[in-house]
mmCIF file of C-alpha atoms in Angstrom:
data_model
loop_
_atom_site.group_PDB
_atom_site.id
_atom_site.type_symbol
_atom_site.label_atom_id
_atom_site.label_comp_id
_atom_site.label_asym_id
_atom_site.label_seq_id
_atom_site.Cartn_x
_atom_site.Cartn_y
_atom_site.Cartn_z
ATOM 1 C CA LYS A 1 -9.727 8.075 13.258
ATOM 2 C CA GLN A 2 -8.185 8.986 9.929
ATOM 3 C CA GLU A 3 -10.408 8.468 6.901
ATOM 4 C CA VAL A 4 -9.244 8.884 3.319
ATOM 5 C CA THR A 5 -11.623 9.484 0.438
ATOM 6 C CA GLN A 6 -10.913 9.598 -3.277
ATOM 7 C CA ILE A 7 -13.080 11.216 -5.897
ATOM 8 C CA PRO A 8 -14.063 10.213 -8.506
ATOM 9 C CA ALA A 9 -14.219 6.447 -8.073
ATOM 10 C CA ALA A 10 -13.805 5.997 -11.817
ATOM 11 C CA LEU A 11 -12.754 8.274 -14.652
ATOM 12 C CA SER A 12 -12.615 7.768 -18.400
ATOM 13 C CA VAL A 13 -10.836 10.290 -20.627
ATOM 14 C CA PRO A 14 -9.603 10.428 -24.218
ATOM 15 C CA GLU A 15 -5.895 10.193 -24.829
ATOM 16 C CA GLY A 16 -4.020 13.483 -24.523
ATOM 17 C CA GLU A 17 -6.242 15.062 -21.889
ATOM 18 C CA ASN A 18 -4.923 16.528 -18.681
ATOM 19 C CA LEU A 19 -6.698 15.228 -15.599
ATOM 20 C CA VAL A 20 -6.882 15.641 -11.842
ATOM 21 C CA LEU A 21 -7.505 12.988 -9.221
ATOM 22 C CA ASN A 22 -8.633 14.068 -5.778
ATOM 23 C CA CYS A 23 -7.862 12.745 -2.332
ATOM 24 C CA SER A 24 -9.180 14.078 0.974
ATOM 25 C CA PHE A 25 -8.389 13.107 4.544
ATOM 26 C CA THR A 26 -10.103 13.914 7.821
ATOM 27 C CA ASP A 27 -7.138 14.304 10.184
ATOM 28 C CA SER A 28 -4.701 16.978 9.021
ATOM 29 C CA ALA A 29 -1.959 15.839 11.436
ATOM 30 C CA ILE A 30 -0.248 13.734 8.812
ATOM 31 C CA TYR A 31 3.422 12.876 8.416
ATOM 32 C CA ASN A 32 3.297 12.388 4.661
ATOM 33 C CA LEU A 33 1.051 11.355 1.801
ATOM 34 C CA GLN A 34 1.903 8.887 -0.935
ATOM 35 C CA TRP A 35 0.311 8.290 -4.340
ATOM 36 C CA PHE A 36 0.380 4.782 -5.805
ATOM 37 C CA ARG A 37 -0.551 3.144 -9.056
ATOM 38 C CA GLN A 38 -2.021 -0.358 -9.150
ATOM 39 C CA ASP A 39 -2.640 -2.400 -12.274
ATOM 40 C CA PRO A 40 -5.388 -5.080 -12.032
ATOM 41 C CA GLY A 41 -4.340 -7.892 -9.710
ATOM 42 C CA LYS A 42 -0.850 -6.455 -9.388
ATOM 43 C CA GLY A 43 1.230 -4.773 -6.748
ATOM 44 C CA LEU A 44 1.460 -1.129 -5.724
ATOM 45 C CA THR A 45 3.920 1.147 -7.472
ATOM 46 C CA SER A 46 4.868 4.285 -5.592
ATOM 47 C CA LEU A 47 4.487 7.384 -7.775
ATOM 48 C CA LEU A 48 5.094 10.348 -5.506
ATOM 49 C CA LEU A 49 5.550 11.045 -1.816
ATOM 50 C CA ILE A 50 4.833 14.455 -0.297
ATOM 51 C CA GLN A 51 6.071 15.313 3.160
ATOM 52 C CA SER A 52 3.718 17.275 5.418
ATOM 53 C CA SER A 53 5.955 20.330 5.069
ATOM 54 C CA GLN A 54 5.831 20.275 1.273
ATOM 55 C CA ARG A 55 3.222 21.715 -1.079
ATOM 56 C CA GLU A 56 3.925 19.658 -4.191
ATOM 57 C CA GLN A 57 6.091 17.060 -5.859
ATOM 58 C CA THR A 58 6.676 16.442 -9.553
ATOM 59 C CA SER A 59 7.821 13.423 -11.510
ATOM 60 C CA GLY A 60 7.624 13.562 -15.284
ATOM 61 C CA ARG A 61 3.986 14.105 -16.319
ATOM 62 C CA LEU A 62 2.801 13.711 -12.728
ATOM 63 C CA ASN A 63 2.369 16.479 -10.198
ATOM 64 C CA ALA A 64 1.005 15.953 -6.710
ATOM 65 C CA SER A 65 -0.055 18.779 -4.443
ATOM 66 C CA LEU A 66 -0.842 18.823 -0.752
ATOM 67 C CA ASP A 67 -2.947 21.250 1.271
ATOM 68 C CA LYS A 68 -2.626 19.816 4.744
ATOM 69 C CA SER A 69 -4.796 22.396 6.481
ATOM 70 C CA SER A 70 -7.776 21.621 4.263
ATOM 71 C CA GLY A 71 -7.059 17.894 4.193
ATOM 72 C CA ARG A 72 -6.659 17.613 0.432
ATOM 73 C CA SER A 73 -4.242 16.315 -2.132
ATOM 74 C CA THR A 74 -4.483 16.200 -5.899
ATOM 75 C CA LEU A 75 -2.647 14.155 -8.497
ATOM 76 C CA TYR A 76 -2.371 15.920 -11.829
ATOM 77 C CA ILE A 77 -1.573 13.830 -14.898
ATOM 78 C CA ALA A 78 -0.581 15.761 -18.000
ATOM 79 C CA ALA A 79 -1.110 14.552 -21.571
ATOM 80 C CA SER A 80 -2.651 11.253 -20.525
ATOM 81 C CA GLN A 81 -1.760 8.060 -22.412
ATOM 82 C CA PRO A 82 -3.496 4.663 -22.648
ATOM 83 C CA GLY A 83 -0.632 3.233 -20.604
ATOM 84 C CA ASP A 84 -1.752 5.435 -17.697
ATOM 85 C CA SER A 85 -4.876 3.301 -17.339
ATOM 86 C CA ALA A 86 -4.811 1.841 -13.822
ATOM 87 C CA THR A 87 -6.179 2.412 -10.338
ATOM 88 C CA TYR A 88 -4.590 5.299 -8.478
ATOM 89 C CA LEU A 89 -4.502 5.147 -4.698
ATOM 90 C CA CYS A 90 -3.560 7.810 -2.215
ATOM 91 C CA ALA A 91 -2.370 6.815 1.234
ATOM 92 C CA VAL A 92 -1.776 8.860 4.365
ATOM 93 C CA ASN A 93 0.891 8.237 6.979
ATOM 94 C CA ASN A 94 -0.152 9.562 10.401
ATOM 95 C CA GLN A 95 3.377 9.211 11.879
ATOM 96 C CA GLY A 96 2.772 5.647 12.974
ATOM 97 C CA GLY A 97 4.303 4.371 9.768
ATOM 98 C CA LYS A 98 1.236 2.471 8.648
ATOM 99 C CA LEU A 99 -0.527 3.765 5.571
ATOM 100 C CA ILE A 100 -4.249 4.462 5.448
ATOM 101 C CA PHE A 101 -5.527 4.138 1.912
ATOM 102 C CA GLY A 102 -8.361 5.694 -0.009
ATOM 103 C CA GLN A 103 -10.606 3.510 -2.128
ATOM 104 C CA GLY A 104 -8.823 4.503 -5.303
ATOM 105 C CA THR A 105 -9.748 6.084 -8.623
ATOM 106 C CA GLU A 106 -9.959 3.716 -11.583
ATOM 107 C CA LEU A 107 -8.629 5.597 -14.603
ATOM 108 C CA SER A 108 -9.246 4.564 -18.194
ATOM 109 C CA VAL A 109 -7.518 6.484 -20.993
ATOM 110 C CA LYS A 110 -9.064 5.746 -24.379
ATOM 111 C CA PRO A 111 -6.880 5.819 -27.528
ATOM 112 C CA ALA B 1 17.724 -2.053 -7.741
ATOM 113 C CA ALA B 2 16.553 -4.777 -5.398
ATOM 114 C CA GLY B 3 12.871 -4.735 -4.542
ATOM 115 C CA VAL B 4 10.680 -6.311 -1.893
ATOM 116 C CA ILE B 5 10.324 -10.036 -2.497
ATOM 117 C CA GLN B 6 7.299 -12.035 -1.466
ATOM 118 C CA SER B 7 6.753 -15.754 -1.627
ATOM 119 C CA PRO B 8 4.815 -17.588 -2.684
ATOM 120 C CA ARG B 9 3.130 -15.433 -5.311
ATOM 121 C CA HIS B 10 0.033 -17.613 -5.363
ATOM 122 C CA LEU B 11 -1.345 -19.942 -2.719
ATOM 123 C CA ILE B 12 -4.459 -22.083 -2.671
ATOM 124 C CA LYS B 13 -5.642 -23.540 0.616
ATOM 125 C CA GLU B 14 -8.688 -25.282 2.004
ATOM 126 C CA LYS B 15 -10.769 -23.914 4.865
ATOM 127 C CA ARG B 16 -9.264 -24.539 8.305
ATOM 128 C CA GLU B 17 -5.785 -25.058 6.846
ATOM 129 C CA THR B 18 -2.746 -22.950 7.701
ATOM 130 C CA ALA B 19 -0.615 -20.745 5.472
ATOM 131 C CA THR B 20 2.735 -18.996 5.818
ATOM 132 C CA LEU B 21 3.598 -15.970 3.718
ATOM 133 C CA LYS B 22 7.152 -14.703 3.489
ATOM 134 C CA CYS B 23 8.528 -11.241 2.863
ATOM 135 C CA TYR B 24 12.101 -10.199 2.144
ATOM 136 C CA PRO B 25 12.505 -6.415 2.467
ATOM 137 C CA ILE B 26 14.804 -4.232 0.440
ATOM 138 C CA PRO B 27 18.375 -4.675 1.781
ATOM 139 C CA ARG B 28 19.111 -2.407 4.750
ATOM 140 C CA HIS B 29 15.435 -1.554 5.266
ATOM 141 C CA ASP B 30 14.580 -2.085 8.938
ATOM 142 C CA THR B 31 10.777 -1.851 8.934
ATOM 143 C CA VAL B 32 8.290 -4.255 7.418
ATOM 144 C CA TYR B 33 4.550 -3.724 7.008
ATOM 145 C CA TRP B 34 1.837 -6.236 6.102
ATOM 146 C CA TYR B 35 -1.377 -5.236 4.316
ATOM 147 C CA GLN B 36 -4.422 -7.192 3.205
ATOM 148 C CA GLN B 37 -6.370 -6.217 0.085
ATOM 149 C CA GLY B 38 -9.699 -7.978 -0.429
ATOM 150 C CA PRO B 39 -11.392 -8.107 -3.834
ATOM 151 C CA GLY B 40 -12.343 -4.591 -4.914
ATOM 152 C CA GLN B 41 -11.087 -3.153 -1.620
ATOM 153 C CA ASP B 42 -8.281 -0.821 -0.655
ATOM 154 C CA PRO B 43 -5.312 -2.258 1.246
ATOM 155 C CA GLN B 44 -5.825 -2.554 5.003
ATOM 156 C CA PHE B 45 -2.913 -2.441 7.436
ATOM 157 C CA LEU B 46 -2.367 -5.629 9.443
ATOM 158 C CA ILE B 47 0.865 -5.351 11.392
ATOM 159 C CA SER B 48 4.370 -3.868 11.266
ATOM 160 C CA PHE B 49 7.802 -4.614 12.672
ATOM 161 C CA TYR B 50 10.776 -2.370 13.356
ATOM 162 C CA GLU B 51 14.128 -3.921 14.200
ATOM 163 C CA LYS B 52 12.456 -7.286 14.811
ATOM 164 C CA MET B 53 9.948 -5.895 17.303
ATOM 165 C CA GLN B 54 6.248 -5.401 16.603
ATOM 166 C CA SER B 55 5.760 -1.678 16.149
ATOM 167 C CA ASP B 56 2.075 -1.365 15.310
ATOM 168 C CA LYS B 57 -0.979 -3.532 14.955
ATOM 169 C CA GLY B 58 -4.062 -3.012 12.847
ATOM 170 C CA SER B 59 -7.079 -5.115 12.039
ATOM 171 C CA ILE B 60 -5.258 -8.427 12.193
ATOM 172 C CA PRO B 61 -7.338 -11.440 13.291
ATOM 173 C CA ASP B 62 -6.176 -13.413 16.325
ATOM 174 C CA ARG B 63 -5.766 -16.388 13.966
ATOM 175 C CA PHE B 64 -2.876 -14.541 12.302
ATOM 176 C CA SER B 65 0.564 -14.009 13.743
ATOM 177 C CA ALA B 66 3.732 -12.544 12.346
ATOM 178 C CA GLN B 67 7.347 -11.992 13.206
ATOM 179 C CA GLN B 68 10.496 -10.416 11.842
ATOM 180 C CA PHE B 69 13.700 -12.400 11.925
ATOM 181 C CA SER B 70 17.327 -11.436 12.517
ATOM 182 C CA ASP B 71 17.919 -11.071 8.758
ATOM 183 C CA TYR B 72 14.886 -8.709 8.659
ATOM 184 C CA HIS B 73 12.710 -10.993 6.623
ATOM 185 C CA SER B 74 9.184 -11.418 7.944
ATOM 186 C CA GLU B 75 6.618 -14.180 7.949
ATOM 187 C CA LEU B 76 2.855 -13.940 8.282
ATOM 188 C CA ASN B 77 1.318 -17.100 9.692
ATOM 189 C CA MET B 78 -2.377 -17.675 9.130
ATOM 190 C CA SER B 79 -4.299 -20.484 10.822
ATOM 191 C CA SER B 80 -7.854 -21.817 10.650
ATOM 192 C CA LEU B 81 -8.249 -20.192 7.260
ATOM 193 C CA GLU B 82 -11.671 -18.892 6.304
ATOM 194 C CA LEU B 83 -13.159 -18.083 2.920
ATOM 195 C CA GLY B 84 -12.994 -14.394 3.818
ATOM 196 C CA ASP B 85 -9.210 -14.591 4.125
ATOM 197 C CA SER B 86 -8.973 -14.830 0.334
ATOM 198 C CA ALA B 87 -7.119 -11.672 -0.647
ATOM 199 C CA LEU B 88 -3.910 -10.145 -1.886
ATOM 200 C CA TYR B 89 -1.382 -9.839 0.925
ATOM 201 C CA PHE B 90 1.230 -7.160 0.469
ATOM 202 C CA CYS B 91 4.441 -6.623 2.303
ATOM 203 C CA ALA B 92 6.141 -3.234 2.260
ATOM 204 C CA SER B 93 9.419 -2.011 3.666
ATOM 205 C CA ASP B 94 11.174 1.246 4.451
ATOM 206 C CA LEU B 95 14.199 2.586 6.285
ATOM 207 C CA THR B 96 12.905 4.433 9.320
ATOM 208 C CA GLY B 97 14.142 7.976 9.497
ATOM 209 C CA LYS B 98 15.958 7.776 6.172
ATOM 210 C CA THR B 99 13.407 7.109 3.482
ATOM 211 C CA ASP B 100 9.728 7.612 4.114
ATOM 212 C CA THR B 101 8.615 5.957 0.926
ATOM 213 C CA GLN B 102 7.143 2.535 1.554
ATOM 214 C CA TYR B 103 8.099 0.116 -1.183
ATOM 215 C CA PHE B 104 5.630 -2.648 -1.833
ATOM 216 C CA GLY B 105 6.230 -6.205 -2.920
ATOM 217 C CA PRO B 106 4.233 -7.850 -5.720
ATOM 218 C CA GLY B 107 1.893 -9.495 -3.226
ATOM 219 C CA THR B 108 0.797 -13.031 -2.450
ATOM 220 C CA ARG B 109 -2.617 -13.979 -3.767
ATOM 221 C CA LEU B 110 -4.239 -16.335 -1.266
ATOM 222 C CA THR B 111 -7.313 -18.269 -2.313
ATOM 223 C CA VAL B 112 -9.197 -20.219 0.329
ATOM 224 C CA LEU B 113 -11.560 -22.862 -1.018
#
């Protein structure tokens, strides 16, 4: 059974810092991995999707990497801004289509 | 660009009542997924449909049922509501084989009193 874990559960950084969020999964036979952002009480916004054959994806200040063999993914956020404050969720697709989510990392960027 | 639409956005029900949540996927998307997110929890997969047929089933209670219609919209029917059913219910859609990114709707917040 696939299990997804995110570390840390919460992170507080000053504005301008670069930061890394971690995601690990127990079953490496994944189809893809998706990173989401969720603001309090709101919906899920897709940030990046990495296929199992890819090593990384970039979008603006965001870079996601995937090491399938070790069951790890990281989300790197460069030059963090207060507007980046949110919960970041990673989710794994094990080819069934359904997503299995981690518990999320709650990020707070202080001005 | 059109997004996933969910209605209603908020719903308040009493225990033992029924509720129907609706989801309208992105046009031309053929797969719909339902997820439940309890307070402080991560989203949990409930059920999915591909081309109007159930394609996968997760931790969905027997009191819940769902279907996908000919226009690809989906409805989640919930009966004998319990306090523990209070949650955010998300619908997501994708186009199987074409785009692997699941796009999520804004969610329906169900409160059971």
